[in-house]
Tab-separated table of C-alpha atoms and ligand atoms in Angstrom:
chain	number	residue	atom	x	y	z
A	13	MET	CA	-19.833	-14.173	-8.256
A	14	SER	CA	-20.042	-12.904	-11.823
A	15	PHE	CA	-19.359	-9.453	-13.241
A	16	ASN	CA	-23.052	-9.268	-14.225
A	17	SER	CA	-24.125	-8.941	-10.589
A	18	LEU	CA	-21.978	-5.881	-9.871
A	19	GLY	CA	-24.292	-3.345	-11.464
A	20	LEU	CA	-22.066	-2.508	-14.437
A	21	SER	CA	-23.491	-1.486	-17.799
A	22	GLU	CA	-23.576	-3.737	-20.856
A	23	SER	CA	-20.848	-1.685	-22.563
A	24	LEU	CA	-18.488	-2.152	-19.634
A	25	LEU	CA	-19.302	-5.851	-19.343
A	26	LYS	CA	-18.479	-6.186	-23.014
A	27	ALA	CA	-15.034	-4.664	-22.411
A	28	VAL	CA	-14.462	-6.916	-19.391
A	29	ASN	CA	-15.492	-9.881	-21.472
A	30	LYS	CA	-13.097	-8.852	-24.213
A	31	LYS	CA	-10.282	-8.843	-21.656
A	32	GLY	CA	-11.191	-12.448	-20.893
A	33	TYR	CA	-12.003	-11.953	-17.228
A	34	THR	CA	-14.466	-14.574	-16.052
A	35	GLN	CA	-15.118	-13.329	-12.531
A	36	PRO	CA	-14.331	-10.257	-10.499
A	37	SER	CA	-11.342	-10.466	-8.169
A	38	PRO	CA	-12.009	-10.069	-4.405
A	39	ILE	CA	-11.095	-6.379	-4.414
A	40	GLN	CA	-13.354	-5.795	-7.424
A	41	GLN	CA	-16.237	-7.628	-5.742
A	42	LYS	CA	-15.882	-5.442	-2.682
A	43	ALA	CA	-14.947	-2.067	-4.146
A	44	ILE	CA	-17.100	-1.798	-7.283
A	45	PRO	CA	-20.543	-1.788	-5.562
A	46	LEU	CA	-19.326	0.689	-2.914
A	47	ILE	CA	-17.907	3.068	-5.504
A	48	LEU	CA	-21.136	2.839	-7.511
A	49	GLU	CA	-22.979	3.837	-4.304
A	50	ARG	CA	-20.770	6.950	-4.379
A	51	LYS	CA	-18.988	6.051	-1.134
A	52	ASP	CA	-15.460	7.154	-0.311
A	53	VAL	CA	-13.323	4.017	-0.227
A	54	LEU	CA	-10.054	3.218	1.503
A	55	ALA	CA	-8.763	0.058	-0.132
A	56	SER	CA	-5.909	-2.102	0.990
A	57	ALA	CA	-4.714	-3.649	-2.243
A	58	GLN	CA	-1.475	-3.984	-4.083
A	59	THR	CA	-0.719	-4.428	-7.750
A	60	GLY	CA	-1.761	-7.850	-8.963
A	61	THR	CA	-5.096	-7.894	-7.166
A	62	GLY	CA	-7.024	-6.315	-10.049
A	63	LYS	CA	-7.367	-3.043	-8.151
A	64	THR	CA	-7.169	-0.897	-11.293
A	65	ALA	CA	-10.337	-2.363	-12.813
A	66	GLY	CA	-11.751	-2.137	-9.280
A	67	PHE	CA	-11.809	1.631	-9.502
A	68	VAL	CA	-11.750	2.293	-13.263
A	69	LEU	CA	-14.902	0.283	-14.081
A	70	PRO	CA	-17.200	2.011	-11.559
A	71	ILE	CA	-15.770	5.435	-12.438
A	72	LEU	CA	-16.541	4.776	-16.109
A	73	GLN	CA	-20.018	3.670	-15.135
A	74	ILE	CA	-20.696	6.772	-13.016
A	75	LEU	CA	-19.294	9.266	-15.498
A	76	SER	CA	-20.846	7.719	-18.585
A	77	GLU	CA	-24.281	7.607	-16.926
A	78	SER	CA	-24.541	11.367	-17.228
A	79	ALA	CA	-24.187	12.935	-20.654
A	80	PRO	CA	-20.723	14.380	-21.249
A	81	LEU	CA	-20.547	18.108	-20.617
A	82	SER	CA	-20.026	19.961	-23.879
A	83	ARG	CA	-16.568	21.298	-23.042
A	84	ARG	CA	-15.569	18.008	-21.391
A	85	PRO	CA	-13.749	19.180	-18.277
A	86	ILE	CA	-11.684	16.734	-16.226
A	87	ARG	CA	-14.275	14.925	-14.088
A	88	SER	CA	-12.010	12.284	-12.635
A	89	LEU	CA	-8.369	12.502	-11.602
A	90	VAL	CA	-6.226	9.442	-10.917
A	91	LEU	CA	-2.944	10.276	-9.232
A	92	THR	CA	-0.151	7.687	-9.382
A	93	PRO	CA	3.414	7.785	-8.030
A	94	THR	CA	5.305	6.656	-11.133
A	95	ARG	CA	5.192	7.241	-14.860
A	96	GLU	CA	4.963	3.534	-15.587
A	97	LEU	CA	2.012	3.056	-13.312
A	98	ALA	CA	0.318	6.117	-14.823
A	99	ALA	CA	0.808	4.663	-18.309
A	100	GLN	CA	-0.565	1.313	-17.202
A	101	VAL	CA	-3.632	2.756	-15.528
A	102	TYR	CA	-4.294	4.769	-18.677
A	103	GLU	CA	-3.976	1.631	-20.828
A	104	ASN	CA	-6.576	-0.005	-18.583
A	105	VAL	CA	-8.898	3.000	-18.854
A	106	LYS	CA	-8.646	2.893	-22.645
A	107	GLU	CA	-9.431	-0.811	-22.754
A	108	TYR	CA	-12.363	-0.690	-20.338
A	109	SER	CA	-13.869	2.404	-21.993
A	110	GLU	CA	-13.707	1.008	-25.513
A	111	PHE	CA	-17.497	0.726	-25.829
A	112	VAL	CA	-18.531	3.937	-24.038
A	113	ASP	CA	-18.329	7.554	-25.111
A	114	PHE	CA	-15.402	8.490	-22.949
A	115	ARG	CA	-12.175	10.434	-23.257
A	116	SER	CA	-9.109	9.967	-21.145
A	117	THR	CA	-5.432	10.751	-21.221
A	118	VAL	CA	-2.265	10.467	-19.187
A	119	ILE	CA	0.354	13.027	-18.243
A	120	PHE	CA	3.758	12.541	-16.649
A	121	GLY	CA	7.136	14.225	-16.628
A	122	GLY	CA	10.221	13.424	-18.647
A	123	VAL	CA	8.475	13.859	-21.995
A	124	ASN	CA	7.360	16.855	-24.043
A	125	GLN	CA	4.321	18.507	-22.482
A	126	LYS	CA	2.873	19.833	-25.739
A	127	PRO	CA	0.963	16.755	-26.938
A	128	GLN	CA	-0.354	16.291	-23.391
A	129	VAL	CA	-1.610	19.879	-23.282
A	130	ASN	CA	-3.244	19.590	-26.714
A	131	THR	CA	-5.160	16.474	-25.694
A	132	ILE	CA	-6.363	18.080	-22.477
A	133	ARG	CA	-7.411	21.177	-24.379
A	134	ASN	CA	-9.639	19.046	-26.593
A	135	GLY	CA	-11.418	17.796	-23.471
A	136	VAL	CA	-10.904	14.670	-21.366
A	137	ASP	CA	-13.276	13.065	-18.876
A	138	LEU	CA	-10.572	11.287	-16.918
A	139	LEU	CA	-6.961	12.271	-16.383
A	140	VAL	CA	-4.259	9.944	-15.088
A	141	ALA	CA	-1.278	11.912	-13.798
A	142	THR	CA	1.866	11.894	-11.748
A	143	PRO	CA	2.016	14.745	-9.219
A	144	GLY	CA	4.931	16.757	-10.647
A	145	ARG	CA	3.655	17.190	-14.210
A	146	LEU	CA	0.106	17.788	-12.994
A	147	LEU	CA	1.177	20.669	-10.755
A	148	ASP	CA	3.490	21.965	-13.444
A	149	LEU	CA	0.710	22.181	-16.042
A	150	HIS	CA	-1.688	23.602	-13.480
A	151	ASN	CA	0.807	26.305	-12.528
A	152	GLN	CA	1.080	27.186	-16.203
A	153	LYS	CA	-2.741	27.431	-16.246
A	154	LEU	CA	-2.914	24.738	-18.896
A	155	LEU	CA	-5.469	22.627	-17.046
A	156	SER	CA	-8.186	23.006	-14.455
A	157	LEU	CA	-9.193	20.565	-11.732
A	158	ALA	CA	-12.269	22.561	-10.716
A	159	SER	CA	-14.703	20.009	-12.183
A	160	VAL	CA	-13.240	16.864	-10.654
A	161	GLU	CA	-16.004	14.671	-9.224
A	162	ILE	CA	-13.983	11.549	-8.428
A	163	PHE	CA	-10.429	11.624	-7.124
A	164	VAL	CA	-8.279	8.489	-6.931
A	165	LEU	CA	-5.005	8.292	-5.042
A	166	ASP	CA	-3.319	5.121	-6.260
A	167	GLU	CA	-0.463	3.462	-4.361
A	168	ALA	CA	-0.652	6.059	-1.631
A	169	ASP	CA	2.046	4.380	0.435
A	170	ARG	CA	4.531	4.676	-2.409
A	171	MET	CA	3.510	8.282	-2.910
A	172	LEU	CA	4.632	9.016	0.630
A	173	ASP	CA	7.802	6.925	0.253
A	174	MET	CA	8.683	9.037	-2.767
A	175	GLY	CA	8.156	12.271	-0.862
A	176	PHE	CA	4.969	13.374	-2.631
A	177	LEU	CA	3.019	14.354	0.501
A	178	LYS	CA	3.330	18.105	-0.072
A	179	ASP	CA	2.422	17.715	-3.755
A	180	ILE	CA	-0.641	15.637	-2.854
A	181	GLN	CA	-1.746	18.314	-0.399
A	182	ARG	CA	-1.278	20.995	-3.064
A	183	ILE	CA	-3.306	18.987	-5.574
A	184	ILE	CA	-6.129	18.330	-3.115
A	185	ALA	CA	-6.377	22.064	-2.488
A	186	LEU	CA	-7.110	22.469	-6.215
A	187	LEU	CA	-10.043	20.040	-6.177
A	188	PRO	CA	-13.663	20.959	-5.427
A	189	ASN	CA	-14.650	20.203	-1.813
A	190	LYS	CA	-17.593	18.095	-2.879
A	191	ARG	CA	-16.154	15.007	-4.536
A	192	GLN	CA	-15.842	11.255	-4.163
A	193	ASN	CA	-12.444	9.996	-2.992
A	194	LEU	CA	-10.852	6.595	-3.477
A	195	MET	CA	-7.539	5.755	-1.896
A	196	PHE	CA	-5.505	2.619	-2.591
A	197	SER	CA	-2.526	1.567	-0.551
A	198	ALA	CA	-0.719	-1.718	-0.051
A	199	THR	CA	0.311	-0.867	3.489
A	200	PHE	CA	-1.258	1.180	6.250
A	201	SER	CA	1.311	3.063	8.253
A	202	HIS	CA	0.493	5.838	10.677
A	203	ASP	CA	1.249	8.391	7.945
A	204	ILE	CA	-1.091	6.717	5.465
A	205	LYS	CA	-3.903	6.717	8.016
A	206	LYS	CA	-3.232	10.378	8.723
A	207	LEU	CA	-3.342	11.170	5.001
A	208	ALA	CA	-6.547	9.134	4.591
A	209	ASN	CA	-8.174	11.194	7.354
A	210	THR	CA	-7.423	14.400	5.506
A	211	ILE	CA	-8.646	13.156	2.115
A	212	LEU	CA	-11.528	10.758	2.691
A	213	ASN	CA	-15.009	11.504	3.927
A	214	HIS	CA	-16.520	8.698	6.078
A	215	PRO	CA	-14.674	6.079	4.062
A	216	VAL	CA	-15.563	2.403	3.853
A	217	ALA	CA	-12.467	0.268	4.234
A	218	VAL	CA	-12.023	-2.742	1.951
A	219	GLU	CA	-9.220	-5.230	1.895
A	220	ALA	CA	-7.819	-7.712	-0.568
A	221	THR	CA	-5.420	-10.251	0.796
A	222	PRO	CA	-2.378	-10.125	-1.435
A	223	GLU	CA	-3.082	-13.245	-3.439
A	224	ASN	CA	0.485	-13.844	-4.387
A	225	ILE	CA	1.766	-14.134	-0.889
A	226	THR	CA	-0.875	-16.395	0.586
A	227	ALA	CA	-1.347	-18.635	-2.417
A	228	GLU	CA	0.897	-21.560	-3.130
A	229	LYS	CA	1.544	-20.071	-6.553
A	230	VAL	CA	4.799	-18.406	-5.596
A	231	GLU	CA	7.708	-20.473	-4.455
A	232	HIS	CA	10.007	-18.480	-2.210
A	233	ARG	CA	13.657	-19.503	-2.103
A	234	VAL	CA	16.737	-18.068	-0.482
A	235	ILE	CA	20.238	-18.789	-1.692
A	236	ARG	CA	22.923	-17.835	0.794
A	237	VAL	CA	25.896	-16.396	-1.051
A	238	ASP	CA	28.626	-13.826	-0.489
A	239	LYS	CA	28.039	-10.362	-1.879
A	240	GLY	CA	30.998	-10.585	-4.266
A	241	GLN	CA	29.669	-13.741	-5.901
A	242	LYS	CA	26.110	-12.639	-6.515
A	243	THR	CA	26.642	-11.454	-10.080
A	244	GLU	CA	28.345	-14.648	-11.157
A	245	LEU	CA	25.676	-16.767	-9.476
A	246	THR	CA	22.911	-14.759	-11.125
A	247	ILE	CA	24.437	-15.345	-14.556
A	248	LYS	CA	24.811	-19.064	-13.813
A	249	LEU	CA	21.194	-19.407	-12.636
A	250	ILE	CA	19.786	-17.609	-15.658
A	251	THR	CA	21.922	-19.296	-18.286
A	252	GLU	CA	21.965	-22.836	-16.879
A	253	GLY	CA	18.282	-22.647	-15.985
A	254	ASN	CA	17.608	-21.182	-19.431
A	255	TRP	CA	15.336	-18.616	-17.794
A	256	LYS	CA	13.685	-16.534	-20.458
A	257	GLN	CA	12.081	-13.666	-18.573
A	258	VAL	CA	13.596	-12.550	-15.314
A	259	LEU	CA	12.954	-9.470	-13.238
A	260	ILE	CA	15.840	-8.627	-10.907
A	261	PHE	CA	15.642	-6.159	-8.057
A	262	THR	CA	18.605	-4.211	-6.808
A	263	ARG	CA	18.619	-1.692	-3.985
A	264	THR	CA	20.375	1.100	-5.860
A	265	LYS	CA	20.338	2.645	-9.332
A	266	HIS	CA	24.107	2.246	-9.554
A	267	GLY	CA	23.785	-1.433	-8.614
A	268	ALA	CA	21.132	-1.897	-11.300
A	269	ASN	CA	23.391	-0.376	-13.960
A	270	LYS	CA	26.401	-2.418	-12.902
A	271	LEU	CA	24.537	-5.714	-12.895
A	272	CYS	CA	22.899	-4.901	-16.212
A	273	GLU	CA	26.314	-4.235	-17.796
A	274	LYS	CA	27.745	-7.516	-16.516
A	275	LEU	CA	24.737	-9.526	-17.669
A	276	THR	CA	24.927	-7.974	-21.115
A	277	LYS	CA	28.669	-8.721	-21.289
A	278	SER	CA	27.908	-12.358	-20.506
A	279	GLY	CA	25.490	-12.537	-23.389
A	280	VAL	CA	22.298	-12.197	-21.355
A	281	SER	CA	20.279	-9.393	-22.928
A	282	SER	CA	19.177	-7.020	-20.199
A	283	ALA	CA	18.061	-3.496	-19.476
A	284	ALA	CA	17.944	-1.410	-16.322
A	285	ILE	CA	14.933	0.584	-15.258
A	286	HIS	CA	15.259	3.246	-12.566
A	287	GLY	CA	14.637	6.870	-11.784
A	288	ASN	CA	17.743	8.199	-13.544
A	289	LYS	CA	16.752	6.680	-16.881
A	290	ALA	CA	15.013	8.887	-19.397
A	291	GLN	CA	11.353	8.094	-19.885
A	292	ASN	CA	11.813	6.767	-23.423
A	293	ALA	CA	14.598	4.436	-22.234
A	294	ARG	CA	12.333	3.130	-19.468
A	295	THR	CA	9.456	2.595	-21.873
A	296	ALA	CA	11.720	0.874	-24.407
A	297	ALA	CA	13.162	-1.392	-21.696
A	298	LEU	CA	9.723	-2.392	-20.473
A	299	ASP	CA	8.426	-2.984	-24.002
A	300	GLY	CA	11.454	-5.096	-24.901
A	301	PHE	CA	11.019	-7.119	-21.738
A	302	LYS	CA	7.328	-7.717	-22.363
A	303	LYS	CA	7.979	-8.713	-25.975
A	304	GLY	CA	10.833	-11.008	-25.002
A	305	THR	CA	13.632	-9.197	-26.844
A	306	ILE	CA	15.129	-8.335	-23.460
A	307	ARG	CA	15.567	-11.326	-21.211
A	308	VAL	CA	16.348	-9.594	-17.941
A	309	LEU	CA	14.945	-6.396	-16.526
A	310	VAL	CA	16.978	-5.015	-13.632
A	311	ALA	CA	14.944	-2.616	-11.549
A	312	THR	CA	14.974	-0.613	-8.366
A	313	ASP	CA	11.928	-0.812	-6.106
A	314	ILE	CA	10.494	2.528	-7.014
A	315	ALA	CA	10.864	2.054	-10.763
A	316	ALA	CA	9.318	-1.396	-10.643
A	317	ARG	CA	6.445	-0.373	-8.485
A	318	GLY	CA	3.140	-1.279	-10.065
A	319	LEU	CA	4.594	-2.659	-13.282
A	320	ASP	CA	2.071	-4.960	-14.840
A	321	ILE	CA	4.026	-7.783	-16.378
A	322	PRO	CA	1.731	-10.768	-16.418
A	323	LEU	CA	2.871	-14.377	-16.077
A	324	LEU	CA	6.344	-13.592	-14.872
A	325	PRO	CA	8.081	-16.870	-14.005
A	326	HIS	CA	11.168	-15.542	-12.186
A	327	VAL	CA	11.859	-12.710	-9.819
A	328	ILE	CA	15.322	-12.450	-8.294
A	329	ASN	CA	16.074	-10.266	-5.324
A	330	PHE	CA	19.729	-9.531	-6.035
A	331	GLU	CA	19.636	-7.650	-2.760
A	332	LEU	CA	16.886	-7.879	-0.184
A	333	PRO	CA	14.903	-4.711	0.360
A	334	ASN	CA	15.486	-3.077	3.736
A	335	ILE	CA	11.751	-2.485	4.098
A	336	SER	CA	10.024	-5.854	4.478
A	337	GLU	CA	6.838	-4.700	2.736
A	338	ASP	CA	8.863	-4.022	-0.413
A	339	TYR	CA	9.535	-7.758	-0.615
A	340	VAL	CA	5.792	-8.300	-0.887
A	341	HIS	CA	5.579	-5.689	-3.657
A	342	ARG	CA	8.468	-7.236	-5.536
A	343	ILE	CA	6.988	-10.703	-5.289
A	344	GLY	CA	3.698	-9.287	-6.548
A	345	ARG	CA	5.394	-9.391	-9.942
A	346	THR	CA	5.415	-13.177	-10.111
A	347	GLY	CA	2.854	-15.961	-9.973
A	348	ARG	CA	0.132	-13.653	-11.177
A	349	ALA	CA	-3.106	-14.366	-12.979
A	350	GLY	CA	-3.128	-17.975	-11.906
A	351	ALA	CA	0.382	-18.812	-13.105
A	352	SER	CA	3.064	-20.143	-10.826
A	353	GLY	CA	6.285	-18.301	-10.233
A	354	GLU	CA	9.475	-18.332	-8.314
A	355	ALA	CA	10.816	-15.633	-6.033
A	356	LEU	CA	14.492	-16.138	-5.427
A	357	SER	CA	16.516	-14.046	-2.997
A	358	LEU	CA	20.304	-13.944	-2.973
A	359	VAL	CA	21.194	-13.227	0.623
A	360	ASP	CA	24.603	-12.329	2.015
A	361	HIS	CA	25.428	-12.227	5.706
A	362	GLU	CA	24.767	-8.495	5.984
A	363	GLU	CA	21.185	-9.060	4.890
A	364	LEU	CA	20.160	-11.652	7.450
A	365	ASP	CA	18.280	-9.130	9.571
A	366	TYR	CA	16.282	-8.076	6.521
A	367	LEU	CA	15.514	-11.725	5.841
A	368	ARG	CA	14.266	-12.171	9.401
A	369	GLY	CA	11.999	-9.145	9.002
A	370	ILE	CA	10.574	-10.545	5.768
A	371	GLU	CA	9.991	-13.990	7.265
A	372	LYS	CA	8.203	-12.364	10.178
A	373	LEU	CA	5.945	-10.472	7.778
A	374	LEU	CA	5.209	-13.633	5.791
A	375	SER	CA	4.795	-15.628	9.023
A	376	HIS	CA	6.975	-18.418	7.736
A	377	LYS	CA	10.577	-19.233	7.078
A	378	ILE	CA	11.814	-19.217	3.517
A	379	PRO	CA	13.753	-22.356	2.584
A	380	SER	CA	17.428	-21.493	2.423
A	381	GLU	CA	20.000	-23.271	0.319
A	382	ILE	CA	23.558	-23.047	-0.948
A	383	VAL	CA	24.729	-23.566	-4.512
A	384	SER	CA	27.823	-25.660	-5.046
A	385	GLY	CA	30.793	-23.466	-5.924
A	386	PHE	CA	29.121	-20.416	-4.359
A	387	GLU	CA	29.335	-21.356	-0.690
A	388	PRO	CA	29.312	-18.290	1.550
A	389	LYS	CA	32.352	-17.852	3.751
A	390	ASP	CA	30.292	-16.984	6.808
A	391	ILE	CA	28.811	-20.473	7.181
A	392	PRO	CA	31.722	-22.445	8.651
A	393	SER	CA	30.620	-26.039	9.033
A	394	GLU	CA	29.057	-28.629	6.803
A	395	PRO	CA	25.324	-27.915	6.890
A	396	LYS	CA	23.191	-30.989	7.591
A	397	ASP	CA	20.018	-29.667	6.076
A	398	ASN	CA	20.449	-26.284	4.587
A	399	THR	CA	17.418	-26.539	2.373
A	400	ARG	CA	15.000	-25.910	5.202
A	401	ASN	CA	16.833	-24.387	8.098
A	402	PHE	CA	17.785	-20.850	8.435
A	403	ARG	CA	21.406	-20.658	9.528
A	404	ARG	CA	22.762	-17.858	11.576
A	405	PRO	CA	25.986	-16.368	10.269
A	406	GLN	CA	29.128	-17.038	12.243
A	407	ASN	CA	32.575	-15.658	11.891
A	408	ASN	CA	34.651	-18.011	9.900
A	409	ASN	CA	38.346	-17.677	10.268
A	410	SER	CA	39.135	-21.253	9.442
A	411	GLY	CA	38.576	-20.865	5.752
A	412	ASN	CA	36.475	-24.035	5.756
A	413	ARG	CA	33.755	-24.042	3.219
A	414	PRO	CA	30.745	-26.292	3.376
A	415	LYS	CA	29.929	-28.662	0.608
A	416	SER	CA	26.535	-28.009	-0.804
A	417	ASN	CA	23.935	-30.678	-0.388
A	418	ASN	CA	21.865	-29.067	-3.025
A	419	ASN	CA	23.171	-28.520	-6.470
A	420	ARG	CA	20.491	-26.241	-7.678
A	421	PRO	CA	19.629	-24.472	-9.914
A	422	ASN	CA	17.079	-26.714	-11.485
A	423	ASP	CA	15.370	-25.828	-14.653
A	424	ARG	CA	11.985	-24.599	-13.554
A	425	ARG	CA	10.675	-23.576	-16.898
A	426	ARG	CA	7.027	-24.040	-17.495
B	505	LIG	P1	-3.827	-4.644	-11.233
B	505	LIG	O1	-3.797	-5.177	-9.826
B	505	LIG	O2	-4.932	-3.687	-11.449
B	505	LIG	O3	-2.483	-4.141	-11.670
B	505	LIG	O4	-4.175	-5.884	-12.200
B	505	LIG	C1	-3.316	-6.970	-12.324
B	505	LIG	C2	-3.607	-7.802	-13.546
B	505	LIG	O5	-4.822	-8.541	-13.375
B	505	LIG	C3	-3.784	-7.021	-14.824
B	505	LIG	O6	-3.045	-7.678	-15.834
B	505	LIG	C4	-5.262	-7.083	-15.120
B	505	LIG	O7	-5.504	-7.037	-16.508
B	505	LIG	C5	-5.645	-8.414	-14.533
B	505	LIG	N1	-7.049	-8.491	-14.041
B	505	LIG	C6	-7.781	-7.513	-13.498
B	505	LIG	N2	-9.004	-7.956	-13.154
B	505	LIG	C7	-9.044	-9.260	-13.485
B	505	LIG	C8	-10.064	-10.283	-13.375
B	505	LIG	N3	-11.242	-10.038	-12.841
B	505	LIG	N4	-9.750	-11.516	-13.823
B	505	LIG	C9	-8.524	-11.774	-14.362
B	505	LIG	N5	-7.528	-10.858	-14.496
B	505	LIG	C10	-7.785	-9.619	-14.056
């Protein structure tokens, strides 16, 4: 299928062409025609599937078909859970709207509100926002949502995880009743379905299989290691493998900071990105990482959510997430846009239940291995084939350590 058959205007096709896309992704093929038919859509799609263009392109088409109203009120609102995702969606809107008469902007907290207010005052057709700043500006009567025709709730599952339900409900109460609604979520829990029922009007459900998980593009690996040795092993893997661009996930902000400090001390340039970092520090870290001046980005799940870092060769789970679906989100950062990638998880004995949950979700076991010199104490006997078999932890009082039959890391540079 080509983009030409989706019913998009020449100006939008030109922008798509400029981006170098040759054909629409599955979610784009499904969602774009439905949105153009003005249907409410409930889409199951995570970052990496091309979901952003899947809603931005048809919105641009719909809104640019009618002449802009003279005072240019906000006609479309895209709500995202994080500042980074908001900034990324806005970047996409700017790129796709390059050849149409269209104004858009983004607002989020942690930065001065004045420039944001000035832009809105001059009139924008589409606003990308995080809930807090949006409500804040609305409460100050600095913006109106009374003309919104199309409402998008992006990464709805993460919105709920971050405790935004009440804010979402407040925002919806500010929108006109008659509007088109689009909701994107990677997972569909009971709460998400309940939220969808309150927002969407006879929605059509569309689904995009998370490409990264099903495709062979991502190699999943587990290295069994004791908690106390993870930092040293991480440094060894990165330096000996000469890995140039690595995204590392930790469970906590404190853990992210600590690891980042140790990496930097070992001469591996790194930056941490999490909720306690000021917005400009987060932006600088992400920019440095994308440009290659920062080799390692250490992130918590929420901060990393939705980050668009194309062609990422290495993702390390320094700690496994305790929610299995978060593994899928993390891995969505690698092997994208047709490139191959590696997802490596460092697993200590306390995390084996999490690993089981993840393997169940993926419907396959992840090859598990041990690195020489980093043998975990909880595996007592010499493993015969530890590259394929998942070994249960056992108490080891003997002090015996297995010899590794696999002296990875290998250099997997492309
Ligand atoms: P998203 O899932 O919206 O975060 O998009 C993930 C990445 O895929 C972004 O870097 C997009 O620029 C890119 N992308 C979106 N649509 C396409 C397409 N049809 N072909 C190739 N890349 C795409």
